[in-house]
PDB file of C-alpha atoms in Angstrom:
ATOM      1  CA  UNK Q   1     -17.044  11.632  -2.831  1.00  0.00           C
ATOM      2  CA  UNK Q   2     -15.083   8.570  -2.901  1.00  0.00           C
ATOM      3  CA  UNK Q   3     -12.014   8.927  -1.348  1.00  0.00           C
ATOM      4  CA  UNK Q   4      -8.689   6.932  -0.084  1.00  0.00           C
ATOM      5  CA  UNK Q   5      -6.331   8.521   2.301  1.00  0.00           C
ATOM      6  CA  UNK Q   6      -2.738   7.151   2.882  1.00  0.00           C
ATOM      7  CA  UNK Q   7      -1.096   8.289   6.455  1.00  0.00           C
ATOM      8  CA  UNK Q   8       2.188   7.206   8.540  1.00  0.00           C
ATOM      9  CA  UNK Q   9       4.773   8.003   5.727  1.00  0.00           C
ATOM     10  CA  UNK Q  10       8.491  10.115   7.065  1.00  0.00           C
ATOM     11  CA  UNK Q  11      11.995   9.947   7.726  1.00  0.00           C
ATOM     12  CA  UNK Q  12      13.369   6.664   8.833  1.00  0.00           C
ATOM     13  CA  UNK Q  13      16.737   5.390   8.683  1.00  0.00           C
ATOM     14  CA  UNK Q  14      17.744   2.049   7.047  1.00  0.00           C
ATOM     15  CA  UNK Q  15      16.592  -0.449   9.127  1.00  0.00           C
ATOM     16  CA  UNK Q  16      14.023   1.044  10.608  1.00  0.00           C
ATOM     17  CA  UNK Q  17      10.105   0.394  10.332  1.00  0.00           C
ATOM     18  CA  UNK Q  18       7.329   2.464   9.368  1.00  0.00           C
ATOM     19  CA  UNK Q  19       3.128   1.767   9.067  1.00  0.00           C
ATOM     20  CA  UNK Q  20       1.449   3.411   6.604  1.00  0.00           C
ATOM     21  CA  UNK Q  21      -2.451   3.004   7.035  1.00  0.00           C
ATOM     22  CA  UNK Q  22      -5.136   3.444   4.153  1.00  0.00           C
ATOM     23  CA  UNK Q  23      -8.759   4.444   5.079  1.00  0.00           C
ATOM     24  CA  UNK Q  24     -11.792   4.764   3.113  1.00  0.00           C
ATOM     25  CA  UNK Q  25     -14.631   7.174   3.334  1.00  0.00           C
ATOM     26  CA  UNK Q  26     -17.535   7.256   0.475  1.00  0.00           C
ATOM     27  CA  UNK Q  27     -17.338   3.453   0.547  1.00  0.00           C
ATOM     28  CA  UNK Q  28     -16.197   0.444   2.398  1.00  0.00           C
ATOM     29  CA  UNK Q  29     -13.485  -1.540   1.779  1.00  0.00           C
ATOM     30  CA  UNK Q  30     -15.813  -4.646   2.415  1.00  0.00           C
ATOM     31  CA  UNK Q  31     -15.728  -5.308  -1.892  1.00  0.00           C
ATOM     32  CA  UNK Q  32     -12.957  -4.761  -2.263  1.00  0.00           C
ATOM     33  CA  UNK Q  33      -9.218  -5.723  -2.841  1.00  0.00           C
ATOM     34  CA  UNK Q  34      -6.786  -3.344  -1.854  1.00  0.00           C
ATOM     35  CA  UNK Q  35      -3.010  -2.574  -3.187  1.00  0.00           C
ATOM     36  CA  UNK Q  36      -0.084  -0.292  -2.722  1.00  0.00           C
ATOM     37  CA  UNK Q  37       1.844   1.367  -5.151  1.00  0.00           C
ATOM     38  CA  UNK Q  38       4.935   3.153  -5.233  1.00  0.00           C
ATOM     39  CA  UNK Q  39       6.947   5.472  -7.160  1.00  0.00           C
ATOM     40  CA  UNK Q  40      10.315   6.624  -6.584  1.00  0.00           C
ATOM     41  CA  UNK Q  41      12.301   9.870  -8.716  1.00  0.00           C
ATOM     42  CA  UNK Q  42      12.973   8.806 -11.975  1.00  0.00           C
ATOM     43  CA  UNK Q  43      11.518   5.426 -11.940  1.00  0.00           C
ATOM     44  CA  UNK Q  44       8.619   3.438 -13.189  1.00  0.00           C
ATOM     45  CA  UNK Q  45       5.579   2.453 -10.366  1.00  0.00           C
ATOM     46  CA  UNK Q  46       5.842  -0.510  -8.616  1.00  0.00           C
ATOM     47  CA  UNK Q  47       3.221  -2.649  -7.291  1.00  0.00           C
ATOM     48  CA  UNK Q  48       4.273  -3.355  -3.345  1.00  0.00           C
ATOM     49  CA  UNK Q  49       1.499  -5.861  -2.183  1.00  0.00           C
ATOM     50  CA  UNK Q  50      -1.723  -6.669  -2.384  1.00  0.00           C
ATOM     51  CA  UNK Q  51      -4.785  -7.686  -0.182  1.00  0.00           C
ATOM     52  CA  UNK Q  52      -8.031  -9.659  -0.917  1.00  0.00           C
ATOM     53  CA  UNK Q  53     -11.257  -8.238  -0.003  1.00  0.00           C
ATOM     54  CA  UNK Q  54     -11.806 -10.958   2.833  1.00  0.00           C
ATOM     55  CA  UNK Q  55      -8.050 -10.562   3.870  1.00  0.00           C
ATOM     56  CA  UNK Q  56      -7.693 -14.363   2.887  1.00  0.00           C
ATOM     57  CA  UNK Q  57      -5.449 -14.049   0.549  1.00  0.00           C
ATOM     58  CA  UNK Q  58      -1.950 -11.252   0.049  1.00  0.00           C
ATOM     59  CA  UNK Q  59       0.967 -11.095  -2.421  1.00  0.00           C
ATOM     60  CA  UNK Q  60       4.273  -8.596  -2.384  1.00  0.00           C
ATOM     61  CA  UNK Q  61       6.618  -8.096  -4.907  1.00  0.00           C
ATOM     62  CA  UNK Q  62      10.301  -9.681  -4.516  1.00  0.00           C
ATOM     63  CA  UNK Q  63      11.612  -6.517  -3.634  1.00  0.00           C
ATOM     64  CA  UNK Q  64       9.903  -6.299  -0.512  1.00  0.00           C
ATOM     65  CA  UNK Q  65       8.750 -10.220   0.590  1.00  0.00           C
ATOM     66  CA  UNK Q  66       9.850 -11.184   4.107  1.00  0.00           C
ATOM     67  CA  UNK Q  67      10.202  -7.374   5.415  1.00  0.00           C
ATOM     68  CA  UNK Q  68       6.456  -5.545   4.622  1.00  0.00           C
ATOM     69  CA  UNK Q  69       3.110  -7.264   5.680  1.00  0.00           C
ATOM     70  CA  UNK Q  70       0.012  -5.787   4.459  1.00  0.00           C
ATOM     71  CA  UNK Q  71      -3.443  -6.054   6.922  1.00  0.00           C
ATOM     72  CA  UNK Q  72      -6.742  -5.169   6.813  1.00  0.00           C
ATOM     73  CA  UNK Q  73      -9.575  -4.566   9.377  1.00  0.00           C
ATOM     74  CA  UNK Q  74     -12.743  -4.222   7.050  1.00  0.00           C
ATOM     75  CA  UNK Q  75     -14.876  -2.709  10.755  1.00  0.00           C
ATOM     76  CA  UNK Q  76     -12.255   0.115  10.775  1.00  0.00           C
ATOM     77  CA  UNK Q  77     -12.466   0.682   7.191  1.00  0.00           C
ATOM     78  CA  UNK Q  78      -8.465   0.502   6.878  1.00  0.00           C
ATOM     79  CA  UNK Q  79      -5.287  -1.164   5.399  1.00  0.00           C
ATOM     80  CA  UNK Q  80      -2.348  -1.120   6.365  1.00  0.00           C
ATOM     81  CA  UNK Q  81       1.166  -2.004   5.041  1.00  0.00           C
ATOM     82  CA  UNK Q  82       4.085  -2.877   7.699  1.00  0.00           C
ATOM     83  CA  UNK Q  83       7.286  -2.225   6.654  1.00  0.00           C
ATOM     84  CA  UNK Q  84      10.458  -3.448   8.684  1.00  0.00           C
ATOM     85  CA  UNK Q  85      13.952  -3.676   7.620  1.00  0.00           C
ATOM     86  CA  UNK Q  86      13.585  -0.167   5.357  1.00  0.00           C
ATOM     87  CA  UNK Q  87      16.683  -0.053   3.069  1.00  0.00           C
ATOM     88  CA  UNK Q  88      17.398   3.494   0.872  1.00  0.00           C
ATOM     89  CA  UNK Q  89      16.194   1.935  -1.678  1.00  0.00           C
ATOM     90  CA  UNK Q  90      12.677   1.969  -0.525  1.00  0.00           C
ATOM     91  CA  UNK Q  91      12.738   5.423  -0.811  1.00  0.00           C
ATOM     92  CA  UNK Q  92       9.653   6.528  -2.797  1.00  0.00           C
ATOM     93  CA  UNK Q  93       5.627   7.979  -2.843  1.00  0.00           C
ATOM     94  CA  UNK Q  94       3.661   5.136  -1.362  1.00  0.00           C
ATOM     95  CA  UNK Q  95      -0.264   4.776  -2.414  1.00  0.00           C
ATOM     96  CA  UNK Q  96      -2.832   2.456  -1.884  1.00  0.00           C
ATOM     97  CA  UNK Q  97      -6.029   1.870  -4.572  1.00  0.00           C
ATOM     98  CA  UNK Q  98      -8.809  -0.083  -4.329  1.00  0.00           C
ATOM     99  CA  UNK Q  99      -9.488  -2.765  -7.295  1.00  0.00           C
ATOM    100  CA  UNK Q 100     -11.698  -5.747  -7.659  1.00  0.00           C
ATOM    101  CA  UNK Q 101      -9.033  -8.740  -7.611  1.00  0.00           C
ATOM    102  CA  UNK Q 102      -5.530  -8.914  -6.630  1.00  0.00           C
ATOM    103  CA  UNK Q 103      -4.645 -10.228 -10.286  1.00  0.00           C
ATOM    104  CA  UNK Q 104      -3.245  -9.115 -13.026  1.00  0.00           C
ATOM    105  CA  UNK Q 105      -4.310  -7.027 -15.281  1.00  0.00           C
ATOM    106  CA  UNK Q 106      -4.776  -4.835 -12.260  1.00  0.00           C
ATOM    107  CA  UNK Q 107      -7.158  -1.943 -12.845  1.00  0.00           C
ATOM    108  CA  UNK Q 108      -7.688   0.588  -9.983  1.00  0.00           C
ATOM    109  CA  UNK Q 109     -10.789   2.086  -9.380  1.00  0.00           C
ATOM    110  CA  UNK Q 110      -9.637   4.850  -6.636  1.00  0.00           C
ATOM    111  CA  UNK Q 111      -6.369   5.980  -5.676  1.00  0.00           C
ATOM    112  CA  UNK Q 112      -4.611   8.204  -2.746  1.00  0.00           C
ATOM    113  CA  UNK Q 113      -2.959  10.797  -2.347  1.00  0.00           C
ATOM    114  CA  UNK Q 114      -0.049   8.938  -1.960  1.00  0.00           C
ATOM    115  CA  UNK Q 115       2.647   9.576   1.602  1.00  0.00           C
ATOM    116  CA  UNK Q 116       6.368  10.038   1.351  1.00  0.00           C
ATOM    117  CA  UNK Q 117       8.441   7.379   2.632  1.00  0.00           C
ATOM    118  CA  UNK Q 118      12.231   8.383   2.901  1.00  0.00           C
ATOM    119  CA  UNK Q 119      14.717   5.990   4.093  1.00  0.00           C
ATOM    120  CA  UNK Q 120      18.315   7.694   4.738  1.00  0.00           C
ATOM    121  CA  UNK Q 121      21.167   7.623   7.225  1.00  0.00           C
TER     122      UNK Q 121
END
């Protein structure tokens, strides 16, 4: 079956940096765009960043510009998300989901299990 499968998440403390990787089996990644989501206790998802198919092409939300970078390397099948200067407040469930585009509306074809990211002193 088609499947996505988020790794790398733990416990960092603030300022610290974490890679969370995203790799496909059932498909490749070739077609598509890839984004990650996150959700922290008690608050609404978040769309984190986004990737274009070819890699050409990324966007982040405010929140998290300048610190994450998200990559992909279509012959490994895998995205990943970079994530330096962790504050607290990126405490939450991290997923990645494939879609067509990296525009809005975004609609999300398949989804991960998601991987805890926990940022604390």
């Amino acid at each position: 079956q088609l499947q996505l499968v988020e790794s790398g998440g733990g416990l960092v403390q603030p300022g610290g940096s974490l890679r969370l990787s995203c790799a496909a089996s059932g498909f490749t990644l070739d077609y598509y765009a890839i984004g990650w989501i996150r959700q922290a206790p008690g608050k609404e998802r978040e769309g984190v960043s986004c990737i274009s198919s070819t890699g050409d092409s990324t966007n982040y939300a405010l929140s998290v510009k300048g610190r994450f970078t998200i990559s992909r390397d279509n012959a490994k099948n895998t995205v990943y998300l970079q994530m330096n200067s962790l504050k607290p407040e990126d405490t939450a469930v991290y997923y990645c989901a494939a879609t067509g585009l990296c525009a809005f509306p975004y609609k999300y074809d398949y989804w991960g299990q998601g991987t805890q990211v926990t940022v604390s002193s």
